[in-house]
C-alpha positions as a printed Julia matrix, in Angstrom:
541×3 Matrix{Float64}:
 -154.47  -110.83  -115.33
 -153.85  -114.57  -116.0
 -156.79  -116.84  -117.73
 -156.45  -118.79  -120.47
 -160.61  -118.01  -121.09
 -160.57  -115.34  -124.24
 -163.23  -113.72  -123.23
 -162.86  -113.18  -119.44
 -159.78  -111.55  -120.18
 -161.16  -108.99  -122.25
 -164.19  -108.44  -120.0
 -161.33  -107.93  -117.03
 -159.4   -105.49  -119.83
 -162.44  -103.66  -119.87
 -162.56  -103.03  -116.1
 -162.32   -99.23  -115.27
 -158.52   -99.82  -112.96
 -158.16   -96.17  -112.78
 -161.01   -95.8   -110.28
 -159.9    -98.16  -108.54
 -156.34   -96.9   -108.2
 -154.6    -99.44  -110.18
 -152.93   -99.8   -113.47
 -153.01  -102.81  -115.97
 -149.68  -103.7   -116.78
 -149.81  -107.24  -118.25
 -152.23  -110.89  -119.34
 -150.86  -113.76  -119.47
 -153.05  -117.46  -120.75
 -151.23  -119.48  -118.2
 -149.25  -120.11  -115.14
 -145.88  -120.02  -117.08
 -146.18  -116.56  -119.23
 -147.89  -114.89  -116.21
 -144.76  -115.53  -113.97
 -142.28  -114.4   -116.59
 -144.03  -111.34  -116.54
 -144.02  -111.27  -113.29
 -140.33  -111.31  -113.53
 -140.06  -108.29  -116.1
 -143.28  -106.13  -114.42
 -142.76  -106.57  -110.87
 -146.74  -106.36  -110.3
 -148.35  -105.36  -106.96
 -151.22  -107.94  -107.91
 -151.85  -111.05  -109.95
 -155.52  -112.14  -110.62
 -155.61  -115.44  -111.68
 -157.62  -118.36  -112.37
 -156.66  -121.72  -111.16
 -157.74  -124.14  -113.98
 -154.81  -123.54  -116.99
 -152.48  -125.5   -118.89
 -149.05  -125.38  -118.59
 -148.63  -124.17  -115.47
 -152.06  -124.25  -112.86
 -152.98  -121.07  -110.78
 -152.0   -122.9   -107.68
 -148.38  -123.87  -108.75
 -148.17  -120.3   -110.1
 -149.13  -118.59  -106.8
 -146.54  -121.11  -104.81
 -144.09  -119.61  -107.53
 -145.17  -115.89  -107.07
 -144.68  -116.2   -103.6
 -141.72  -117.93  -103.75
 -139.84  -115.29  -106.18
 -141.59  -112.27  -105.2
 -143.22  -112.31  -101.49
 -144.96  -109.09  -101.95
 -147.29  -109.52  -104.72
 -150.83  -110.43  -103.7
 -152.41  -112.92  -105.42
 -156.28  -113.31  -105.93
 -157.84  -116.28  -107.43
 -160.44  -116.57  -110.27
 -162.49  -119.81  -109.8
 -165.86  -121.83  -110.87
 -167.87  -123.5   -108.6
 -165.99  -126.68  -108.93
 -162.89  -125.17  -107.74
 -163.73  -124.47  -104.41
 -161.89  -126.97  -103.34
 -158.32  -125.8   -104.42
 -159.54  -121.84  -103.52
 -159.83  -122.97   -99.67
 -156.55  -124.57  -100.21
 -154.65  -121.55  -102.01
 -156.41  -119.14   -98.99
 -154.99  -121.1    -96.57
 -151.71  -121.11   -98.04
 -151.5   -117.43   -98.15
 -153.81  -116.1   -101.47
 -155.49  -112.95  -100.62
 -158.66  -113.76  -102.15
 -160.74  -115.72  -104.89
 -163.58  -114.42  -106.74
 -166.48  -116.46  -108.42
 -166.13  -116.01  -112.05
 -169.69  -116.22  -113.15
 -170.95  -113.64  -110.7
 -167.91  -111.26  -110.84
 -168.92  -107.46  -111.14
 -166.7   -104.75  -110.57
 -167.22  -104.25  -107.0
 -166.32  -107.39  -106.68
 -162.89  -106.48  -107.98
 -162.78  -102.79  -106.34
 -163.38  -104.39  -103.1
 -160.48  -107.14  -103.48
 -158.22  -104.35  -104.51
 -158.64  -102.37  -101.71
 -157.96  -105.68   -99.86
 -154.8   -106.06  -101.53
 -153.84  -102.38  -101.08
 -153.72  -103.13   -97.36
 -152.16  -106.05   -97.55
 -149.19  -104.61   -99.47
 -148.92  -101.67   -97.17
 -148.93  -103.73   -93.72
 -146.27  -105.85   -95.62
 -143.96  -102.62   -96.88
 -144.53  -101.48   -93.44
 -142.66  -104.36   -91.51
 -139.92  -105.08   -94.08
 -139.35  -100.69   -93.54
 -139.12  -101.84   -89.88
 -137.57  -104.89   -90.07
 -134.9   -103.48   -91.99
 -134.23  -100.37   -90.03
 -133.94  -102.46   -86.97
 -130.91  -104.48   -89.01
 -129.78  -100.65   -89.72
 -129.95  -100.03   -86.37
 -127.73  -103.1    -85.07
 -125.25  -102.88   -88.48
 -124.73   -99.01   -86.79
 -123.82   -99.81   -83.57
 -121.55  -102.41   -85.02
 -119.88  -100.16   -87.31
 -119.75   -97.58   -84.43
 -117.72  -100.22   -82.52
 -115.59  -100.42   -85.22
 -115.15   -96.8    -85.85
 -113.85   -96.26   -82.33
 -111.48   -98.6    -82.81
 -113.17  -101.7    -80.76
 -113.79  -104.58   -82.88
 -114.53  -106.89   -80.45
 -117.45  -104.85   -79.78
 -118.6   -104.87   -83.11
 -118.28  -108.7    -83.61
 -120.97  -109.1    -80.53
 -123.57  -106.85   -82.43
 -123.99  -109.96   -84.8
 -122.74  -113.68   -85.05
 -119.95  -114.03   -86.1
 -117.12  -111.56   -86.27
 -118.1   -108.49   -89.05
 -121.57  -110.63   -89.24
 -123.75  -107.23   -89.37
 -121.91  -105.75   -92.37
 -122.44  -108.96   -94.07
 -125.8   -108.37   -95.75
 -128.68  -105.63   -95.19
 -131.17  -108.32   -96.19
 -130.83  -111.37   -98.82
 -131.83  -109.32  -101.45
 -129.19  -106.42  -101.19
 -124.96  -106.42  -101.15
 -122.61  -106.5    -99.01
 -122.38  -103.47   -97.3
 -118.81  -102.91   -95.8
 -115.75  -105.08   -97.86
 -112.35  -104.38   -97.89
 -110.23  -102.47   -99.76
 -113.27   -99.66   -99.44
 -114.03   -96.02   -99.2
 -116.45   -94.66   -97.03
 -118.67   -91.27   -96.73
 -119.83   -89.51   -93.37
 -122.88   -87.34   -94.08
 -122.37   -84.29   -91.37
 -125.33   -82.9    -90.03
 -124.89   -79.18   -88.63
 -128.17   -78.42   -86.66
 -129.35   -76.87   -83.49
 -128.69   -79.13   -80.41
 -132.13   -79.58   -79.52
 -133.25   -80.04   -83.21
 -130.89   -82.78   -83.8
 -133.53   -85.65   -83.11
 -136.03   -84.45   -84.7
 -133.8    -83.26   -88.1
 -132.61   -86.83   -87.97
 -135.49   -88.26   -87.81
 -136.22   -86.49   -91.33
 -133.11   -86.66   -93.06
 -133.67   -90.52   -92.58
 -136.86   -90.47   -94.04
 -135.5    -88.34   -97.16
 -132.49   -90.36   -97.32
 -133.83   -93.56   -98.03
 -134.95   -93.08  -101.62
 -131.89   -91.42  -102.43
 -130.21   -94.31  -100.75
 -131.64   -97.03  -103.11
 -131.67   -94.58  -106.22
 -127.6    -93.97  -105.61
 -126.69   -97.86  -104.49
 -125.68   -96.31  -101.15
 -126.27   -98.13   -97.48
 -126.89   -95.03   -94.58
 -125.7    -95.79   -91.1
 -126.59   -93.61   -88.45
 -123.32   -93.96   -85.87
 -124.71   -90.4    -84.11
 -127.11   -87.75   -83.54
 -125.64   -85.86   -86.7
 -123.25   -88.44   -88.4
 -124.45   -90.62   -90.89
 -121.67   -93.36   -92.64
 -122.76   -93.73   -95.98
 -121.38   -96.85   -97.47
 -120.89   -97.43  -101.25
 -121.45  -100.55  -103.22
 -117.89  -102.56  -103.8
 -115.96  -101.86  -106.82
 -116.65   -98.2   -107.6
 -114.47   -95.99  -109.29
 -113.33   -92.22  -107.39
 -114.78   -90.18  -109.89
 -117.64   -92.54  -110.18
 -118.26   -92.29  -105.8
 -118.06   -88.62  -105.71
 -120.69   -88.23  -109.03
 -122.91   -90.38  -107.08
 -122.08   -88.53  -103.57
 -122.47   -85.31  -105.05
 -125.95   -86.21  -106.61
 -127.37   -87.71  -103.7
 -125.75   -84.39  -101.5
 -127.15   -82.4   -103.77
 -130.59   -83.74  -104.22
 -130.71   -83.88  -100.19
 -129.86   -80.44  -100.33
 -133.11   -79.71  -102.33
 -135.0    -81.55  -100.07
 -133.59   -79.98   -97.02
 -134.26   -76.51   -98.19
 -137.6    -77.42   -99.09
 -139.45   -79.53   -96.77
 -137.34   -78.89   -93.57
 -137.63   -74.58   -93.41
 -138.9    -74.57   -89.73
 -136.17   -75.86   -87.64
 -135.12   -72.66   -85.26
 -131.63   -72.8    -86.73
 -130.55   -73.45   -90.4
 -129.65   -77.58   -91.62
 -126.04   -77.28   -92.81
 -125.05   -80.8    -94.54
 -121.52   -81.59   -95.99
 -119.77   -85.04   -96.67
 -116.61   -86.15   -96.0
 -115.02   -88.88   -98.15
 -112.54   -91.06   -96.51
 -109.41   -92.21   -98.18
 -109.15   -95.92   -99.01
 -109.41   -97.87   -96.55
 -107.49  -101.93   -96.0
 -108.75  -103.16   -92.53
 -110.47  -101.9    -89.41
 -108.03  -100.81   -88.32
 -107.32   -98.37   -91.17
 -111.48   -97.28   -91.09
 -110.97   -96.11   -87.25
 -107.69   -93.59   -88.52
 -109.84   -93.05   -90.74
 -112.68   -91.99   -89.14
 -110.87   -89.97   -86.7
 -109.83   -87.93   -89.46
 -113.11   -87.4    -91.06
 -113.51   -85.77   -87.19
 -111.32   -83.15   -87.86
 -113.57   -81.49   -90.37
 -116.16   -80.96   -88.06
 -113.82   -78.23   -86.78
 -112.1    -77.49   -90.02
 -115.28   -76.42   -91.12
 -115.36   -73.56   -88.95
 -112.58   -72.08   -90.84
 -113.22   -74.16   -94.09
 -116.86   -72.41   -94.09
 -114.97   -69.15   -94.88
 -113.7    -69.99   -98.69
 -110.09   -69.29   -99.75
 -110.93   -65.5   -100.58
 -112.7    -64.8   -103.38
 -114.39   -61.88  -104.36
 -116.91   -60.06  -102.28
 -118.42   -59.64  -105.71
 -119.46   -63.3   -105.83
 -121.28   -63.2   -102.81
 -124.32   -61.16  -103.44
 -126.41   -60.74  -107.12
 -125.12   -56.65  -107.2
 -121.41   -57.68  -108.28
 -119.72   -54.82  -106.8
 -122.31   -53.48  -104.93
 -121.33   -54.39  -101.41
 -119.69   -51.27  -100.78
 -122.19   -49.41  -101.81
 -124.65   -50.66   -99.55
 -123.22   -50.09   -96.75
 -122.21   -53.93   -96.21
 -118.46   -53.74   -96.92
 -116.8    -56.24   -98.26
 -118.57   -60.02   -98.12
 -116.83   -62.58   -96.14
 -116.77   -65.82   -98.48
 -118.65   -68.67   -97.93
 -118.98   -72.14   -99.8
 -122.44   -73.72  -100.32
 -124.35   -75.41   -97.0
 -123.93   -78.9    -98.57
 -120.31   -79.62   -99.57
 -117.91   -82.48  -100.35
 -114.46   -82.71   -98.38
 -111.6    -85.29   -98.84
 -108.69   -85.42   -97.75
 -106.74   -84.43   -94.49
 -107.72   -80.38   -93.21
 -104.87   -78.75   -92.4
 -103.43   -78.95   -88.65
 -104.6    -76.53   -85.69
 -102.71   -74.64   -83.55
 -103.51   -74.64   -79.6
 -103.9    -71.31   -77.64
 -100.85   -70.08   -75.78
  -99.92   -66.6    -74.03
  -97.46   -65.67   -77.16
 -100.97   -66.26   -79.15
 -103.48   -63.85   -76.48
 -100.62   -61.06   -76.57
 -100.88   -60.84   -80.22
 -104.63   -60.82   -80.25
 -104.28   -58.44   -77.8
 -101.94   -56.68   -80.04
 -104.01   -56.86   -82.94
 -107.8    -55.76   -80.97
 -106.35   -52.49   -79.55
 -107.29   -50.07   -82.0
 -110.39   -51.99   -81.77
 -111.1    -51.07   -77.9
 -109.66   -47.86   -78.56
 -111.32   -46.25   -81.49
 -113.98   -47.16   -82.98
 -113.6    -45.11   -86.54
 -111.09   -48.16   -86.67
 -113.11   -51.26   -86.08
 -115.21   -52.19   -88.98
 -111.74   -53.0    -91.14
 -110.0    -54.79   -88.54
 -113.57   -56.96   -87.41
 -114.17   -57.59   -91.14
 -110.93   -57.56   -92.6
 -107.84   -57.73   -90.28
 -109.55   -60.23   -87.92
 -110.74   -62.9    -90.24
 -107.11   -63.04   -92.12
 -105.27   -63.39   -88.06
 -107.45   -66.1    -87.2
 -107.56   -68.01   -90.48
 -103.92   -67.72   -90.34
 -103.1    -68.72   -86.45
 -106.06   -71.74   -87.32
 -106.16   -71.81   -83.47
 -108.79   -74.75   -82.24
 -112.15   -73.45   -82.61
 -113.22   -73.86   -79.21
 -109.37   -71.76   -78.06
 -110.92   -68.89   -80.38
 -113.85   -68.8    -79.29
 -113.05   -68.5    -75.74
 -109.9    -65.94   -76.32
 -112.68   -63.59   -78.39
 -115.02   -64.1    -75.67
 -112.55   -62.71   -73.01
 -111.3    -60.36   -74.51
 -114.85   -58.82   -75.21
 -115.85   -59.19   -71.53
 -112.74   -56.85   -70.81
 -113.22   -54.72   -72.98
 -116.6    -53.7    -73.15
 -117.48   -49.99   -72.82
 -119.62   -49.34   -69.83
 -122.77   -49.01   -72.34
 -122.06   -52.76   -73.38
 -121.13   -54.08   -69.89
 -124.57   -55.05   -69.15
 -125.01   -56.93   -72.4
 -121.51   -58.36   -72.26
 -122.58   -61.82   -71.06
 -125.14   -62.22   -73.5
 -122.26   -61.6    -76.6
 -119.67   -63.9    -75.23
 -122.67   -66.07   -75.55
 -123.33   -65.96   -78.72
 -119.46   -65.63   -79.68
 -118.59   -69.26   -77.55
 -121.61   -70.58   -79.75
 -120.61   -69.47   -82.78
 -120.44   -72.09   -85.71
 -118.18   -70.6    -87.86
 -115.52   -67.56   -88.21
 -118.34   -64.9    -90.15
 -120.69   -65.81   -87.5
 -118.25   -64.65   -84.78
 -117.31   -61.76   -86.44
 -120.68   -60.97   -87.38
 -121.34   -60.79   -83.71
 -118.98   -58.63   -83.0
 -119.81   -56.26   -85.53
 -123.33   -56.18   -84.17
 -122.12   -55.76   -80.51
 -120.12   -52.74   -81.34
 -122.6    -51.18   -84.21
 -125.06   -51.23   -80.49
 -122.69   -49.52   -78.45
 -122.5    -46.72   -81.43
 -126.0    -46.26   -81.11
 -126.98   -47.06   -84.73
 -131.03   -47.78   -84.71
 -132.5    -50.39   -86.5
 -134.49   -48.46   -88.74
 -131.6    -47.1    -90.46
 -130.21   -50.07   -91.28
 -129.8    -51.95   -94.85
 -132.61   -51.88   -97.02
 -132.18   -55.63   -97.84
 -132.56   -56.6    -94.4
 -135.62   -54.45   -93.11
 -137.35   -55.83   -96.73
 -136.53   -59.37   -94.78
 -138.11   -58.53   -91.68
 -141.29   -57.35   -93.43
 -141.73   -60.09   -95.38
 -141.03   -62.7    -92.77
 -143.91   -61.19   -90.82
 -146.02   -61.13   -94.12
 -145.64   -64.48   -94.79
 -144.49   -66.1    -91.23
 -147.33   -69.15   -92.0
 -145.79   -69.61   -95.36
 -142.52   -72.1    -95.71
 -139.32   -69.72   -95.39
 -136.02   -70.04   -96.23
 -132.55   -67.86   -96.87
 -132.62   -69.02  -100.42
 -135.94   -67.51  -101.06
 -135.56   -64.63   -98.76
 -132.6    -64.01  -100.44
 -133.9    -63.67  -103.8
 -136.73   -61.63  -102.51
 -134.22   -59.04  -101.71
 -131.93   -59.77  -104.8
 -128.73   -60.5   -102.67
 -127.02   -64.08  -102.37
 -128.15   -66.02   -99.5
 -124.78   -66.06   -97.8
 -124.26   -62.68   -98.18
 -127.82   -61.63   -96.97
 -127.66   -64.4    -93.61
 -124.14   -62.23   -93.11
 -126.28   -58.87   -93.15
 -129.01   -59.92   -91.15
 -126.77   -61.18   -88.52
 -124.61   -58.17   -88.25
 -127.61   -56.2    -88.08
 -129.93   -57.87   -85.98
 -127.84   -60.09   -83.56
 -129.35   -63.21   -84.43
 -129.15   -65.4    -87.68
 -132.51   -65.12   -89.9
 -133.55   -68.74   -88.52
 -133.58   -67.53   -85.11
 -135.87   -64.47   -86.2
 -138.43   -66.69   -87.87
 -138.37   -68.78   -84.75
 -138.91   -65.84   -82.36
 -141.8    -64.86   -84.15
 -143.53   -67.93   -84.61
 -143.54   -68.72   -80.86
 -144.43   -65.27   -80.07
 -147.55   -66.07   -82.47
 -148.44   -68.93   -81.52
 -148.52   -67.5    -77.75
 -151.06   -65.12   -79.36
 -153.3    -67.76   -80.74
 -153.02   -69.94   -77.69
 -153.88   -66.99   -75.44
 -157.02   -65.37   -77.32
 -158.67   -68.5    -79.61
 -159.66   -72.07   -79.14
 -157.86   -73.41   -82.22
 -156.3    -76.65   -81.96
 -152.39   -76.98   -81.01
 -151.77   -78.67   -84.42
 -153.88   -76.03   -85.99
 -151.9    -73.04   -84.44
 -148.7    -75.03   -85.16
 -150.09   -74.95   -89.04
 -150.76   -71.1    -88.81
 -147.13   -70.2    -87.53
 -145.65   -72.46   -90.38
 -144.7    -75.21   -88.08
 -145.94   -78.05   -89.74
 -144.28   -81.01   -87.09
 -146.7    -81.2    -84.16
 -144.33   -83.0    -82.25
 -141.14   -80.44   -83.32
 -143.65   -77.64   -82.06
 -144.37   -78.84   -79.24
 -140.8    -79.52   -77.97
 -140.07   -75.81   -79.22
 -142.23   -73.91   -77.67
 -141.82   -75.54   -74.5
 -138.08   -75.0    -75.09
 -138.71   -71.05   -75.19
 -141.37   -70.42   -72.57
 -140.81   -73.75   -70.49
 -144.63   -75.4    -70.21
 -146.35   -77.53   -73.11
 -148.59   -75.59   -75.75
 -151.6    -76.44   -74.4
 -150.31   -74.98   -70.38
 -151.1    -71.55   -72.14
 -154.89   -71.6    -72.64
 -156.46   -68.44   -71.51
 -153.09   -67.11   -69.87
């Protein structure tokens, strides 16, 4: 509030802001104190009257808009003014208000005008400056495969799209520099949507950490530092900002059909362009290093679930080691080894006792296996493949039928325990073990996913439901059940929803709600994804 008039002020001090949904956070007798407030209080809204000394209203709401574009500005005036009000509205103020008949709903009523101002403003600088995003990405995408030229046409000038995000914020890419790719591990056909809101939760954690995202993929995100910052100092802020995505992942996004894994790899330093695209290649690599990488150096099975040494006693045998979802790599993985016949005849070598007895197969699938292929570090793709065929061939005859279905799941496999964990399940089937006599962890799962299938769910939570580690439970419940607990919670929800489409008239986004699918638009796209029409196809069927 700006007036140099004693007593308006404290009438305005006296207004009730609350109910209108604003705060008082400064006065000011003239032109000149009210915009060095504006400086320290970075105000959404400046009332003002236009008669002062020192500094006018007028000259103060040229300065205001000058300096900070956002704030709205409305005007205080007497009759007399008029004049310079009409002037001062057509210049841009939001509004004047007669001083001698100025009630509150005068006020409430201007406020709500300004509300909506600042919100259609916020709105296009959001879009105007993810469309820059958008054009510094493919730049920097150029740039990353090694085509500069490419990147210099994105913007004038060559490098012009890295120079600035916006007047207001740094330079984004400078040389000598390190760089951060955010890895997104998702379901193909969630990838879109999970993008879509990792970008929305990124962008506060973005401006909180100093750090510039650049989506260059579907599931890559660059994240560029500000120039000049220490090693230890990057990874503290990478960390924080990985971790606090983390929270946010495992709290707002629990109904994508297949877990979010995040990790970040930090590049080395980095000279030219030329040095980002080796660069960049390697920070590749540990897409597939994770695969192996995802399987720890081998701890203790006792870390892996809250019994300590437990494991063995329930049934589980020992835990195959995992690191958190959301980790931090540097560095260069180590090399992989390509698939050759020397390679299939020891695999061979190594799976016979498993085709031959099958007393002998839960220590070499949990145990023997996972120390071969962590030690060959074959591509992930050659493993997958050589387990695949060598389960085809080897299938009893009370598997055969199913054998198509497990090489599968084993060629999509994400990481080494999930592959074995298939396994395991394929050949627990073919002994004949039912369900029902399974872990208790895992049936206490089931039962409370169906309990509570509207309700956000996630490993973490499931996990401590049961009392077991999250990793070591998602191990269980694969093993067991064939299919990771995402997958379950998927299955059911659609098979719900099918239910409430079939025998009520509730609204799509209303069954959506009641299966715990709170994304209309992710809904849709899954449940036409596992019965192949739209939702609302289903009415009455």
């Amino acid at each position: 509030m700006v007036d140099d008039e004693l007593p308006l002020l404290q009438e305005l001090r006296s207004y009730p802001w609350e109910t209108f949904g604003a705060v008082l956070v400064g006065e000011a007798e003239n032109g000149e104190e009210a915009l060095a407030l504006c400086c320290n209080r970075a105000p959404d809204v400046v009332v003002t009257d236009i008669t002062m000394p020192l500094m006018d209203g007028l000259t103060l709401f040229r300065e205001i808009k000058l300096r900070h574009p956002e704030t709205q500005v409305i005007l205080l005036t007497c009759h007399s003014d008029f004049a310079y009000a009409r002037e001062a509205l057509r210049l841009g103020a939001l509004e004047y208000l007669v001083k001698v008949t100025l009630d509150e709903a005068d006020m409430g009523r201007a406020l709500d005008k300004a509300r909506q101002a600042l919100e259609k403003e916020r709105s296009y600088r959001r879009q105007a400056s993810r469309e820059r995003r958008r054009e510094q990405a493919l730049g920097l995408a150029a740039l990353l495969k090694g085509q500069p030229d490419m990147a210099a046409t994105a913007d004038l000038g060559p490098f012009g799209p890295f120079a600035r995000i916006s007047a207001e914020e740094p330079a984004v890419l400078t040389f000598p520099m390190r760089f951060a790719c955010l890895q997104v591990d998702a379901a193909p056909d969630d990838l879109l949507f999970v993008r879509e809101d990792l970008q929305e939760l990124l962008e506060p954690l973005e401006a909180q950490h100093g750090l510039t995202g650049l989506w260059v993929g579907e599931s890559a995100c660059v994240l560029l530092p500000p120039p000049g910052l220490s090693e230890a100092r990057l990874r503290s802020k990478l960390e924080a900002a990985l971790g606090r995505l983390r929270e946010l992942v495992e709290t707002r996004l629990t109904f994508y059909s297949r877990e979010v894994r995040l990790s970040v790899i930090l590049s080395e330093p980095v000279d030219d362009c030329a040095a980002l695209a080796a660069a960049w290649r390697t920070a590749k690599l540990w897409r597939l290093a994770r695969f192996y990488e995802a399987e720890g150096t081998g701890k203790a099975a006792a870390d892996e679930h809250a019994g300590g040494e437990g494991a063995a006693a329930r049934g589980g045998g020992p835990a195959t080691p995992t690191v958190p979802r959301a980790s931090l790599y540097t560095g260069r993985p180590l090399p992989f080894a390509r698939r050759t016949d020397r390679i299939d005849a020891d695999f061979r070598a190594l799976m016979q006792p498993a085709a031959a007895s099958s007393s002998a197969r839960a220590a070499l699938l949990r145990e023997a296996l996972p120390r071969w292929c962590a030690r060959q570090r074959l591509l992930p793709d050659d493993l997958r493949s050589l387990v695949a065929e060598w389960y085809v061939a080897h299938a009893s005859e009370p598997l055969r039928a199913s054998a198509g279905d497990t090489a599968r799941r084993i060629l999509a496999a994400e990481t080494l325990s999930e592959l074995v964990s298939v396994l395991v399940h394929a050949f627990e089937r073919e002994a004949g073990t039912p369900e029902t006599s399974g872990r208790r962890e895992v049936r206490e799962t089931i039962l409370y996913i169906r309990e509570h299938l509207a309700d956000p769910l996630t490993v973490t939570l499931l996990a401590r439901h049961v009392g077991l580690s999250s990793r070591y439970l998602s191990r269980l419940f694969r093993e067991e059940s064939g299919e990771s607990i995402n997958e379950h919670i998927t299955r059911l929800r659609m098979q719900q929803a099918l239910r409430l489409l079939s025998t009520t008239n509730l609204k799509v986004y209303e069954i959506a709600e009641r299966v715990g699918i709170p994304s209309y638009r992710y809904f849709t796209a899954l449940f036409r994804e596992h019965y192949g029409m739209a939702p609302t196809d289903c009415r009455g069927g």
